[in-house]
mmCIF file with all atom_site columns, C-alpha atoms in Angstrom:
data_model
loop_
_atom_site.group_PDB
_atom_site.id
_atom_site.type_symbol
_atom_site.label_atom_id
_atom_site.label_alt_id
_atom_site.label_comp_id
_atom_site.label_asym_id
_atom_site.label_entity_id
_atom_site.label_seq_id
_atom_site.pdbx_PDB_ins_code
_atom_site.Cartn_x
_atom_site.Cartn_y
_atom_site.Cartn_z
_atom_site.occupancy
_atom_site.B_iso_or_equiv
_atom_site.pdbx_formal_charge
_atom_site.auth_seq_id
_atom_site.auth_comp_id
_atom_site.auth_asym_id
_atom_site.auth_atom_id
_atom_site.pdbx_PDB_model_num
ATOM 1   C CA . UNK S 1 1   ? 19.239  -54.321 11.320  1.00 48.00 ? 1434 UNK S CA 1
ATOM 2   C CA . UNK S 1 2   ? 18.917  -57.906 11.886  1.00 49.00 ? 1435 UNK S CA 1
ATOM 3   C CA . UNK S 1 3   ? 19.096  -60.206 8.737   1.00 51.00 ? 1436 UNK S CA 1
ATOM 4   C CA . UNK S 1 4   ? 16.317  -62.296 7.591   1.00 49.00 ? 1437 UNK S CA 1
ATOM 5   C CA . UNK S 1 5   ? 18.072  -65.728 8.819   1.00 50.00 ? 1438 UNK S CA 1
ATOM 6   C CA . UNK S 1 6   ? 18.839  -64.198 12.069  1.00 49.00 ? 1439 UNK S CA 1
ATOM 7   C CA . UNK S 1 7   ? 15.368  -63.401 12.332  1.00 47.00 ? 1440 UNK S CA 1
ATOM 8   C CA . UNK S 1 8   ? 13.992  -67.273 11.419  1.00 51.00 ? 1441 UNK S CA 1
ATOM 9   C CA . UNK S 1 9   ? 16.007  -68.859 13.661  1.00 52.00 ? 1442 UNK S CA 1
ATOM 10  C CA . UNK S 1 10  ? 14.817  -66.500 16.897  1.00 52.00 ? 1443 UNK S CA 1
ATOM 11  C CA . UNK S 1 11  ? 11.979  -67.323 18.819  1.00 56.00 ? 1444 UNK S CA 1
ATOM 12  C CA . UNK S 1 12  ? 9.322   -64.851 18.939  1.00 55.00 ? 1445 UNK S CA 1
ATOM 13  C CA . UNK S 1 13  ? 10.121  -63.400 22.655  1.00 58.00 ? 1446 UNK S CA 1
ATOM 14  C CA . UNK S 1 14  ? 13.497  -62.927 21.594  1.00 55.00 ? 1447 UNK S CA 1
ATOM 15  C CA . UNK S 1 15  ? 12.494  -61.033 17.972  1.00 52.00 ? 1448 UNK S CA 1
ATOM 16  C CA . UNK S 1 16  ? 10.031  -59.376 20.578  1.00 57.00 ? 1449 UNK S CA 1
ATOM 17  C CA . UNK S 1 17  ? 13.544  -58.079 23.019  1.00 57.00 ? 1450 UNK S CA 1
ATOM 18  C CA . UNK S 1 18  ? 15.198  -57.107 19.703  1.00 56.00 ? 1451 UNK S CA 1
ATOM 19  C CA . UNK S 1 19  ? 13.076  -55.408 18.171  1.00 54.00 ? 1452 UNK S CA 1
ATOM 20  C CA . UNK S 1 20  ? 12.200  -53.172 21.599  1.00 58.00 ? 1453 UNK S CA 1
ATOM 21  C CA . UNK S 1 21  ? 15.871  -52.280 22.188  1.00 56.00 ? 1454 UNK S CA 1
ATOM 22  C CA . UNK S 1 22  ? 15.919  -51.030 18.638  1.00 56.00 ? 1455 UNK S CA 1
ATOM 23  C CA . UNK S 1 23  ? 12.981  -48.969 18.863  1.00 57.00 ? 1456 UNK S CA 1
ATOM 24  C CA . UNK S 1 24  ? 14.280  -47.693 22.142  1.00 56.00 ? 1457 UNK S CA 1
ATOM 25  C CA . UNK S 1 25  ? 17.390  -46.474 20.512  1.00 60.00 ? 1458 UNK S CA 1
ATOM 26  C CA . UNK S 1 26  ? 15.386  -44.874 18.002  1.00 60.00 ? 1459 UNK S CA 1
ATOM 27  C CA . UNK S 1 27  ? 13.728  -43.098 20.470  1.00 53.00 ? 1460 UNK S CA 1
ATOM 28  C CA . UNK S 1 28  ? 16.355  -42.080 22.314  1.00 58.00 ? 1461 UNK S CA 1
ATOM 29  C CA . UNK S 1 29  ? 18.370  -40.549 19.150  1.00 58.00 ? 1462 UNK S CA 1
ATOM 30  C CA . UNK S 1 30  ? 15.324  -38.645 17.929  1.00 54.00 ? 1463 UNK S CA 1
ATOM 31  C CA . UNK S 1 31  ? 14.860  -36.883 22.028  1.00 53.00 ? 1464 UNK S CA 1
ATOM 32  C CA . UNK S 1 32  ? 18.393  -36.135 21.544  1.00 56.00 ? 1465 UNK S CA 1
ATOM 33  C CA . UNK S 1 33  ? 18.011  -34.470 18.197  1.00 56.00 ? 1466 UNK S CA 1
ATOM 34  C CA . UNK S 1 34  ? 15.078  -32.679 19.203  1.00 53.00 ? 1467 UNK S CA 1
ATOM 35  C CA . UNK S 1 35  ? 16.816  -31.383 22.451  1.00 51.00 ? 1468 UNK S CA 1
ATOM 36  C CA . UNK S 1 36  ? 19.687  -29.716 20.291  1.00 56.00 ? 1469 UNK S CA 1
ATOM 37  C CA . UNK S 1 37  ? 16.785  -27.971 19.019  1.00 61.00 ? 1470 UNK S CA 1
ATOM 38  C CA . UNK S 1 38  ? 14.900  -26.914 21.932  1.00 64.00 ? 1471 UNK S CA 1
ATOM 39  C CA . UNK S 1 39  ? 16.149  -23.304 23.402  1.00 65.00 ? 1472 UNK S CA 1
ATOM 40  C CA . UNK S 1 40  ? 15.822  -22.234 27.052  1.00 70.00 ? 1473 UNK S CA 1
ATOM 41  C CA . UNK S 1 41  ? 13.119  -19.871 27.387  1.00 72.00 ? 1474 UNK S CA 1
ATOM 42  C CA . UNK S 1 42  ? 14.178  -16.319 28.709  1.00 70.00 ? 1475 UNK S CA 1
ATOM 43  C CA . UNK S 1 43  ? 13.539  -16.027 32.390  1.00 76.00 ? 1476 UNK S CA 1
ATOM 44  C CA . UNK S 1 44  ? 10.744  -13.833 32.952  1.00 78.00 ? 1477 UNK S CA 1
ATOM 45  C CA . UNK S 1 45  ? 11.299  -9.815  33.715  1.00 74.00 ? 1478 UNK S CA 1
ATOM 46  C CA . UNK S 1 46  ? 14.680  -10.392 31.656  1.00 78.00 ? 1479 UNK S CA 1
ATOM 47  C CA . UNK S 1 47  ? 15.466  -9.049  27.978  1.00 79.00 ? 1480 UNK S CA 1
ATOM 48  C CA . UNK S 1 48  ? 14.907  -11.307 25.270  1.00 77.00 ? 1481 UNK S CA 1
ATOM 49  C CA . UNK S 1 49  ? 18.440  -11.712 23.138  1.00 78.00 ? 1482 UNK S CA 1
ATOM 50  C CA . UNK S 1 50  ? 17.696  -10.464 19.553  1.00 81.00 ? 1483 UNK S CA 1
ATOM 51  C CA . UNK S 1 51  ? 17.863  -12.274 16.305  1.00 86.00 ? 1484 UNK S CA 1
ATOM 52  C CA . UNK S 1 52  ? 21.017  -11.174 14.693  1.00 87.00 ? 1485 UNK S CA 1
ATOM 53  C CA . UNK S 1 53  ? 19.292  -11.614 11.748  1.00 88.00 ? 1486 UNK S CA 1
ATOM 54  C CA . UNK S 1 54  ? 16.949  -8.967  12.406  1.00 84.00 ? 1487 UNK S CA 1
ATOM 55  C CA . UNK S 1 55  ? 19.603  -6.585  14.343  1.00 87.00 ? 1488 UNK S CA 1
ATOM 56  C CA . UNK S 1 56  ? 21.411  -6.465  10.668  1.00 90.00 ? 1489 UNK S CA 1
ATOM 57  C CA . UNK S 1 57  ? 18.066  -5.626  8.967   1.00 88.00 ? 1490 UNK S CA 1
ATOM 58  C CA . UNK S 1 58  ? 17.577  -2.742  11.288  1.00 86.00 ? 1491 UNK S CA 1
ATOM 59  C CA . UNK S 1 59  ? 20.591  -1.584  11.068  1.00 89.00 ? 1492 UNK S CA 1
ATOM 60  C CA . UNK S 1 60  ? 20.650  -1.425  7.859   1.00 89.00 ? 1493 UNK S CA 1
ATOM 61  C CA . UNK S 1 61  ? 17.108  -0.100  7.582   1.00 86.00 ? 1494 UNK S CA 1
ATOM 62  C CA . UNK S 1 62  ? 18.633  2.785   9.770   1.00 85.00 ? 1495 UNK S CA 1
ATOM 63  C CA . UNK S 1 63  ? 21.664  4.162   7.196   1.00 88.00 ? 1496 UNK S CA 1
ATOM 64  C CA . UNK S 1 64  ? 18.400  5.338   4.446   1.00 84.00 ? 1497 UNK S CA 1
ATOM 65  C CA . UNK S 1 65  ? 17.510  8.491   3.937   1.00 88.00 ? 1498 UNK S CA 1
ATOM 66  C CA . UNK S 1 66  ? 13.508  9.545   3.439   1.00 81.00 ? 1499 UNK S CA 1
ATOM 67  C CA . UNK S 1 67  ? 13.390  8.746   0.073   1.00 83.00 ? 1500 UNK S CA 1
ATOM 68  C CA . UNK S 1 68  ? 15.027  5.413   0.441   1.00 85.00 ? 1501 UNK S CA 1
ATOM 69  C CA . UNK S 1 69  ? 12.588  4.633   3.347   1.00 81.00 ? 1502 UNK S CA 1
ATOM 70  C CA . UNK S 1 70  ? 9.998   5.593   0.846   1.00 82.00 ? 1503 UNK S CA 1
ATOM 71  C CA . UNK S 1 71  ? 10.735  3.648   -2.028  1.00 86.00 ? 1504 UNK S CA 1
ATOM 72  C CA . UNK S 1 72  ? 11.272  0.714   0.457   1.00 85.00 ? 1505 UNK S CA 1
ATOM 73  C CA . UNK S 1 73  ? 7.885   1.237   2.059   1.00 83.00 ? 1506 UNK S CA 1
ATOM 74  C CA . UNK S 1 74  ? 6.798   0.949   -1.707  1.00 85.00 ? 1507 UNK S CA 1
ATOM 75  C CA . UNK S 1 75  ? 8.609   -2.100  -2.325  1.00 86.00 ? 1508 UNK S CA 1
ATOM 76  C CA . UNK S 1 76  ? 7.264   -4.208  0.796   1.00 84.00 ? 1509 UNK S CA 1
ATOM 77  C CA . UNK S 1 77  ? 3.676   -2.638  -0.294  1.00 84.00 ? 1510 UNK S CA 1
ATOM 78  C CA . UNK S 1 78  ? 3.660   -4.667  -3.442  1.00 84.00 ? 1511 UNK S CA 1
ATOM 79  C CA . UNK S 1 79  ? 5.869   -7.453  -2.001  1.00 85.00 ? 1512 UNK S CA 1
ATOM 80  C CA . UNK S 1 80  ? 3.232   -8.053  0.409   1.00 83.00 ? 1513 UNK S CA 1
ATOM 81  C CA . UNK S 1 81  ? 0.036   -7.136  -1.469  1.00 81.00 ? 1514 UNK S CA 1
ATOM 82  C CA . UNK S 1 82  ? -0.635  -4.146  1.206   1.00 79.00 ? 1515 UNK S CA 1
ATOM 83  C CA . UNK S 1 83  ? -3.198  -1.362  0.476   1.00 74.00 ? 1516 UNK S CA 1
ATOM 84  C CA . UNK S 1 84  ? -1.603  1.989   -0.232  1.00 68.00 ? 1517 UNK S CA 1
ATOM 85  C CA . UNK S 1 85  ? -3.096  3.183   2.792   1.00 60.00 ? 1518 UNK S CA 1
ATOM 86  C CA . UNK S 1 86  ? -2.389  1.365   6.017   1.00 47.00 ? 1519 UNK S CA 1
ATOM 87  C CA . UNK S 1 87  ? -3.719  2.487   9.098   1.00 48.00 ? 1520 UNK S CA 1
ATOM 88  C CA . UNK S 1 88  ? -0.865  3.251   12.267  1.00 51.00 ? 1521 UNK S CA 1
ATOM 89  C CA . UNK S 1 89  ? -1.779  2.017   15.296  1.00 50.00 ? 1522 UNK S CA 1
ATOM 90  C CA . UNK S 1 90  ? -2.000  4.533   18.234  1.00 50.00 ? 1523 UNK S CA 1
ATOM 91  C CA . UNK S 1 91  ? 1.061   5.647   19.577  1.00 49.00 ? 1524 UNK S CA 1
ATOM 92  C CA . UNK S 1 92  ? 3.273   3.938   16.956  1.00 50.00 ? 1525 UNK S CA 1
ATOM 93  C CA . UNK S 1 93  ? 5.470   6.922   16.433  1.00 50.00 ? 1526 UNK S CA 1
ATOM 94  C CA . UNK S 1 94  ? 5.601   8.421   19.332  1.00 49.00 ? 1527 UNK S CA 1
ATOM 95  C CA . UNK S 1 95  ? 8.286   6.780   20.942  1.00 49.00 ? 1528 UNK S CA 1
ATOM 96  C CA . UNK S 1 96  ? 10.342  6.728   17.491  1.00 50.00 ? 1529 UNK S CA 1
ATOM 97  C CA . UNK S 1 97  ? 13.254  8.657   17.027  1.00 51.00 ? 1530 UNK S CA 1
ATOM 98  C CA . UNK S 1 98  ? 14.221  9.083   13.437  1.00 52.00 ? 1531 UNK S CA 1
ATOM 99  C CA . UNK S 1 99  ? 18.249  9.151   13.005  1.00 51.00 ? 1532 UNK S CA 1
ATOM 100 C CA . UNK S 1 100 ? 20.082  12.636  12.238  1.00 53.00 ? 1533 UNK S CA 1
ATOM 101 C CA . UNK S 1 101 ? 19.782  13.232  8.807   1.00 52.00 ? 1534 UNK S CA 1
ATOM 102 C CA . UNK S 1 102 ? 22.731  14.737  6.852   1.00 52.00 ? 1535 UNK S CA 1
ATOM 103 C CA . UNK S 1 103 ? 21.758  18.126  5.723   1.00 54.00 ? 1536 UNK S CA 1
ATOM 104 C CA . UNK S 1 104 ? 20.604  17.915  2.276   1.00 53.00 ? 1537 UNK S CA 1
ATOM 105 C CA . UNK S 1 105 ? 19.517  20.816  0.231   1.00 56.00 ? 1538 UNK S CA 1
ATOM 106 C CA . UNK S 1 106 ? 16.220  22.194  -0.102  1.00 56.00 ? 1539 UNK S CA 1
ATOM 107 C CA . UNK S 1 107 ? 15.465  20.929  -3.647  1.00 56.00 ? 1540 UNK S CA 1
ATOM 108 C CA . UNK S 1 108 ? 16.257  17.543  -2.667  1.00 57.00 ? 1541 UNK S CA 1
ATOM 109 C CA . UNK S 1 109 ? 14.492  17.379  0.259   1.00 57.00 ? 1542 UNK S CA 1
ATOM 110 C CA . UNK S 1 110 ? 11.074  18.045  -0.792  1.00 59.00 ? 1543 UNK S CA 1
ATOM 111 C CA . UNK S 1 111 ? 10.946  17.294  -4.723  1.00 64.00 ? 1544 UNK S CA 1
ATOM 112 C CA . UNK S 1 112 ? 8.328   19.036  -6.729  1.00 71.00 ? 1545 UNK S CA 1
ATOM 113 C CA . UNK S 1 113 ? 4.774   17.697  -7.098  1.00 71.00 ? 1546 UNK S CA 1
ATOM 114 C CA . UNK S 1 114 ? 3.612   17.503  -11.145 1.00 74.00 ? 1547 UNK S CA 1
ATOM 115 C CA . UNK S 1 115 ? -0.166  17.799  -11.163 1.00 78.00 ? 1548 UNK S CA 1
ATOM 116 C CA . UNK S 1 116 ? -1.544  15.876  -13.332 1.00 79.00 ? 1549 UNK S CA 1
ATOM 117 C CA . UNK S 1 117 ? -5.356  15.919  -13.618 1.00 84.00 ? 1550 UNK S CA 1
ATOM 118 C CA . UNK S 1 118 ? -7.147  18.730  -13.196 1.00 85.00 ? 1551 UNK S CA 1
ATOM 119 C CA . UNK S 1 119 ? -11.201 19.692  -11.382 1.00 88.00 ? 1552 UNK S CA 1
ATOM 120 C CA . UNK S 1 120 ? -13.070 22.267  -13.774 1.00 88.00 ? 1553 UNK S CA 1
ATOM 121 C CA . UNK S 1 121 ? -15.358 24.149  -11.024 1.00 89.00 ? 1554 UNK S CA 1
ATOM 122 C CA . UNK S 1 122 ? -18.328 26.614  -12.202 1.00 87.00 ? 1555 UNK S CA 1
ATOM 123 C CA . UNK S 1 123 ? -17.900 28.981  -9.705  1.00 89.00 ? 1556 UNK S CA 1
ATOM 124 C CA . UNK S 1 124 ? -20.906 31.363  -10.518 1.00 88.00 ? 1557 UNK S CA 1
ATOM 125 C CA . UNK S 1 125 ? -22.336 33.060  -13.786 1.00 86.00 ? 1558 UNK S CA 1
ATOM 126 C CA . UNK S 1 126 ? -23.902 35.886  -15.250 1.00 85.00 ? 1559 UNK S CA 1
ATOM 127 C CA . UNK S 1 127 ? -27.573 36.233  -15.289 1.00 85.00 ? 1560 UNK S CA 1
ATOM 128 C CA . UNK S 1 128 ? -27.801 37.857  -18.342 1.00 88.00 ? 1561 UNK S CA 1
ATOM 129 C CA . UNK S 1 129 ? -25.761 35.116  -20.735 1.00 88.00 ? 1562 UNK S CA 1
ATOM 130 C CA . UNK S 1 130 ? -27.737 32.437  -18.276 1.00 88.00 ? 1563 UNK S CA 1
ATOM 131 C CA . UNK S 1 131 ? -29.206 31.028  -21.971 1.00 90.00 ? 1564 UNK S CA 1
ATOM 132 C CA . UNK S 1 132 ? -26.104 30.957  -23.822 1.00 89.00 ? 1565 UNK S CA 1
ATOM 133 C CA . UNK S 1 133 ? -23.978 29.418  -20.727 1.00 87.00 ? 1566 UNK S CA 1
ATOM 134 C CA . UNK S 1 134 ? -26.971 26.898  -20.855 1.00 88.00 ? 1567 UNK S CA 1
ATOM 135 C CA . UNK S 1 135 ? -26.358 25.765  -24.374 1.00 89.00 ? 1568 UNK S CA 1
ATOM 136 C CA . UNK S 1 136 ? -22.816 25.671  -23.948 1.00 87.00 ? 1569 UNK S CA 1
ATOM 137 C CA . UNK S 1 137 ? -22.758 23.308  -21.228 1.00 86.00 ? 1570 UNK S CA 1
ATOM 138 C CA . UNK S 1 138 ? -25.430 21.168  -23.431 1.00 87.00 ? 1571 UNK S CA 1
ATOM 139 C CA . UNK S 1 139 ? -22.602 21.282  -26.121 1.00 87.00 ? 1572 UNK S CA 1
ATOM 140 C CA . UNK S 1 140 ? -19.460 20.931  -24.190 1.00 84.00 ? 1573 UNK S CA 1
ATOM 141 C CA . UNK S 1 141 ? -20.840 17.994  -21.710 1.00 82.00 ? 1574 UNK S CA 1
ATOM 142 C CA . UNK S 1 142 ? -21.624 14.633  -23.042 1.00 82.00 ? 1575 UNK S CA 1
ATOM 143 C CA . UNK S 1 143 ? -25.084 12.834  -22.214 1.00 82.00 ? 1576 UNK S CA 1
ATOM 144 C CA . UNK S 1 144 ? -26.822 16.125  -21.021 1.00 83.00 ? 1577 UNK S CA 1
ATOM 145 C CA . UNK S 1 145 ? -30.023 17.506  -22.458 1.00 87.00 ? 1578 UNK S CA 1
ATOM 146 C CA . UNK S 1 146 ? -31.530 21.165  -22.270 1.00 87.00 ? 1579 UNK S CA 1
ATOM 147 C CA . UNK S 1 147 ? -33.137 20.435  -19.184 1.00 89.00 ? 1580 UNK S CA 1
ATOM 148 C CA . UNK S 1 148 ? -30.444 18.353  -17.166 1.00 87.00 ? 1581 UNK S CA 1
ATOM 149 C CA . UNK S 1 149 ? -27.502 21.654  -18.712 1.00 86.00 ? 1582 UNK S CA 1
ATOM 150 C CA . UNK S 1 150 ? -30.137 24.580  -16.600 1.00 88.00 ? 1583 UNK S CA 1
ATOM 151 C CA . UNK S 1 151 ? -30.592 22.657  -13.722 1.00 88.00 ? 1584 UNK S CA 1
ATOM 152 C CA . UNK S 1 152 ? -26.689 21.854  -13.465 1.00 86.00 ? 1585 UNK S CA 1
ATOM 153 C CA . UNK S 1 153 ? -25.897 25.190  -14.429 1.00 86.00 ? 1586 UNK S CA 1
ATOM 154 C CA . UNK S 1 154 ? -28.635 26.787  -12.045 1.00 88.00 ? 1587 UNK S CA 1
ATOM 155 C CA . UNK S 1 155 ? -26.634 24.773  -9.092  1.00 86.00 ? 1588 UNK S CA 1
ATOM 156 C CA . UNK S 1 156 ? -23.801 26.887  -9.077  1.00 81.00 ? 1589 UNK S CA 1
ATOM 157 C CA . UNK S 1 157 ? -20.738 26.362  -7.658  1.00 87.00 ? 1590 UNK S CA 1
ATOM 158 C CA . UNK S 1 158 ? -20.831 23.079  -9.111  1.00 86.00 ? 1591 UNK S CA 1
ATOM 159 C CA . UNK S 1 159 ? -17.585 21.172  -10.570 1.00 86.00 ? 1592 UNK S CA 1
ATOM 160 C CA . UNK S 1 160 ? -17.823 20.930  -14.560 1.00 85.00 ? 1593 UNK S CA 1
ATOM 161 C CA . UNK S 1 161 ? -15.420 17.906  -15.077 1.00 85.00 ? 1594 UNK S CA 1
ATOM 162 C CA . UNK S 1 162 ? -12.879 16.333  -13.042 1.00 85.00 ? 1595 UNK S CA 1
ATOM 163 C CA . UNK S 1 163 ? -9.223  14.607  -13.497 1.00 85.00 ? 1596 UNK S CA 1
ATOM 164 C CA . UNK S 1 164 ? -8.977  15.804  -17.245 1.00 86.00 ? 1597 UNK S CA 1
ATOM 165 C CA . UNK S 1 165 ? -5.305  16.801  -18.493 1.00 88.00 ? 1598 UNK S CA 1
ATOM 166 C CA . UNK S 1 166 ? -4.746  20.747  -18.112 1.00 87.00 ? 1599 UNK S CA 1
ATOM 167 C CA . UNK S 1 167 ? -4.992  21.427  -21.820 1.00 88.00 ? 1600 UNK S CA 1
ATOM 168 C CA . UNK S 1 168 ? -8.584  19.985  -21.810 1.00 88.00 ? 1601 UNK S CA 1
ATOM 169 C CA . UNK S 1 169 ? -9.281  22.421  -18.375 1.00 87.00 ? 1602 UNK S CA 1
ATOM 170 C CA . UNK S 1 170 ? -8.347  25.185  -20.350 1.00 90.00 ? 1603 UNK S CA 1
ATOM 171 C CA . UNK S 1 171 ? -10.061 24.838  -23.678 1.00 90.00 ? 1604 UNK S CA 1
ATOM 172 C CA . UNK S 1 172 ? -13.057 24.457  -20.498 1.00 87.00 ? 1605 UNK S CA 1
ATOM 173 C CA . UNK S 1 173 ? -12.741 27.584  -19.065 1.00 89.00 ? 1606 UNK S CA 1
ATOM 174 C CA . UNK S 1 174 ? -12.227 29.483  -21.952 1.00 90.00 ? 1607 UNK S CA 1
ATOM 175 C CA . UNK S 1 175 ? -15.524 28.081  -23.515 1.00 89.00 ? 1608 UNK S CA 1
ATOM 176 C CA . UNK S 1 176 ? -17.298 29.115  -20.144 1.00 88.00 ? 1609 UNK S CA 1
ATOM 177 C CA . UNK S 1 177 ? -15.888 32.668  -19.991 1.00 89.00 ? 1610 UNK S CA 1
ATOM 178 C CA . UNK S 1 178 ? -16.651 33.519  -23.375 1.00 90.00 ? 1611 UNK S CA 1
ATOM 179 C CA . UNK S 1 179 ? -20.579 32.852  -22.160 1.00 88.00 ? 1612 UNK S CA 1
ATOM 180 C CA . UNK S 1 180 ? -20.176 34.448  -18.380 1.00 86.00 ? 1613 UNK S CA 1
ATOM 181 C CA . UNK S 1 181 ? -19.158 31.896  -16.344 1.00 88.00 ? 1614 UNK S CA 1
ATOM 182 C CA . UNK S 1 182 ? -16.769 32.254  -13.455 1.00 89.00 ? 1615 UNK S CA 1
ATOM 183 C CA . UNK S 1 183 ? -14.402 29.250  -13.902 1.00 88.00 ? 1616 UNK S CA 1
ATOM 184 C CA . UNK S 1 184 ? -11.773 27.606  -11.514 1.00 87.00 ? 1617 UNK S CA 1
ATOM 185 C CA . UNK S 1 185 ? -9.237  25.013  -12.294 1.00 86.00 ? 1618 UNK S CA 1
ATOM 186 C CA . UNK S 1 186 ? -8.483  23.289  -9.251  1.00 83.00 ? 1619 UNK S CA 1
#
């Protein structure tokens, strides 16, 4: 950069040159910067390299077993803010191949399912206790009057309560039998 006495004693064509050439160079440095970062596109019908970066992740990715792949699938899920259920596009697995597998034993492979919550189902009744079973569901159901308990009861099969804890579901169906119902925890 020019100093500011240098500048005073130039005539304004001249500061006019100066300045030009400068900018010039300035130009010319940032083209060459921005050509280091340029890359040569791939020539058409030819493979494009892959990102080493994203070679290692698959690779990696590769080595887990199920569960791993679950738990990761998990991970990315709330990473990401997913919904539990994403939809596959067509044919996205069929040209997949999963990687052998170790063998593993059978109680690892699938691990056991705890059910939690439980469906009370009415499956049918008998006609004769029709009155009592009536009451009962009056009783054992909150918000239901004598009216609203025949008609529900009359609609058999018809589910009694859903997602309760097992040891509710049973103190259900043993009310219900003791008046004639046919009960089903599901």
């Amino acid at each position: 950069m020019m100093h500011l006495r240098a500048v005073g004693s130039l005539s304004l064509r001249n500061f006019r040159k100066i300045s030009t050439t400068v900018g010039v160079r300035n130009a010319e440095a940032a083209v060459a910067s921005t050509a280091e970062k340029l890359t040569i596109p791939v020539p058409e019908g030819t493979e494009k390299p892959a990102n080493p970066k994203l070679v290692s992740i698959v690779d990696s990715i590769a080595t887990l077993n199920l569960l791993e792949v679950s738990e990761l699938s998990g991970l990315l899920k709330k990473k990401l803010n997913l919904p539990d259920a994403a939809l596959m596009p067509a044919g996205f697995g069929a040209g997949f191949a999963a990687p052998a597998a170790a063998p593993v034993d059978e109680e690892e492979a699938a691990p056991k399912v705890v059910k939690t919550t439980f469906k009370v189902k009415l499956v049918k009744f008998d006609d004769k206790q029709k009155v009592a079973l009536i009451k009962e569901v009056k009783n054992l159901l909150e918000g239901m009057n004598l009216v609203q308990a025949k008609k529900f009861v009359e609609s058999a099969p018809t589910i009694v309560k859903e997602d309760i804890p097992k040891e509710e579901a049973e103190k259900l169906k043993e009310a219900f039998t003791k008046v004639g119902a046919v009960i089903e925890i599901e």
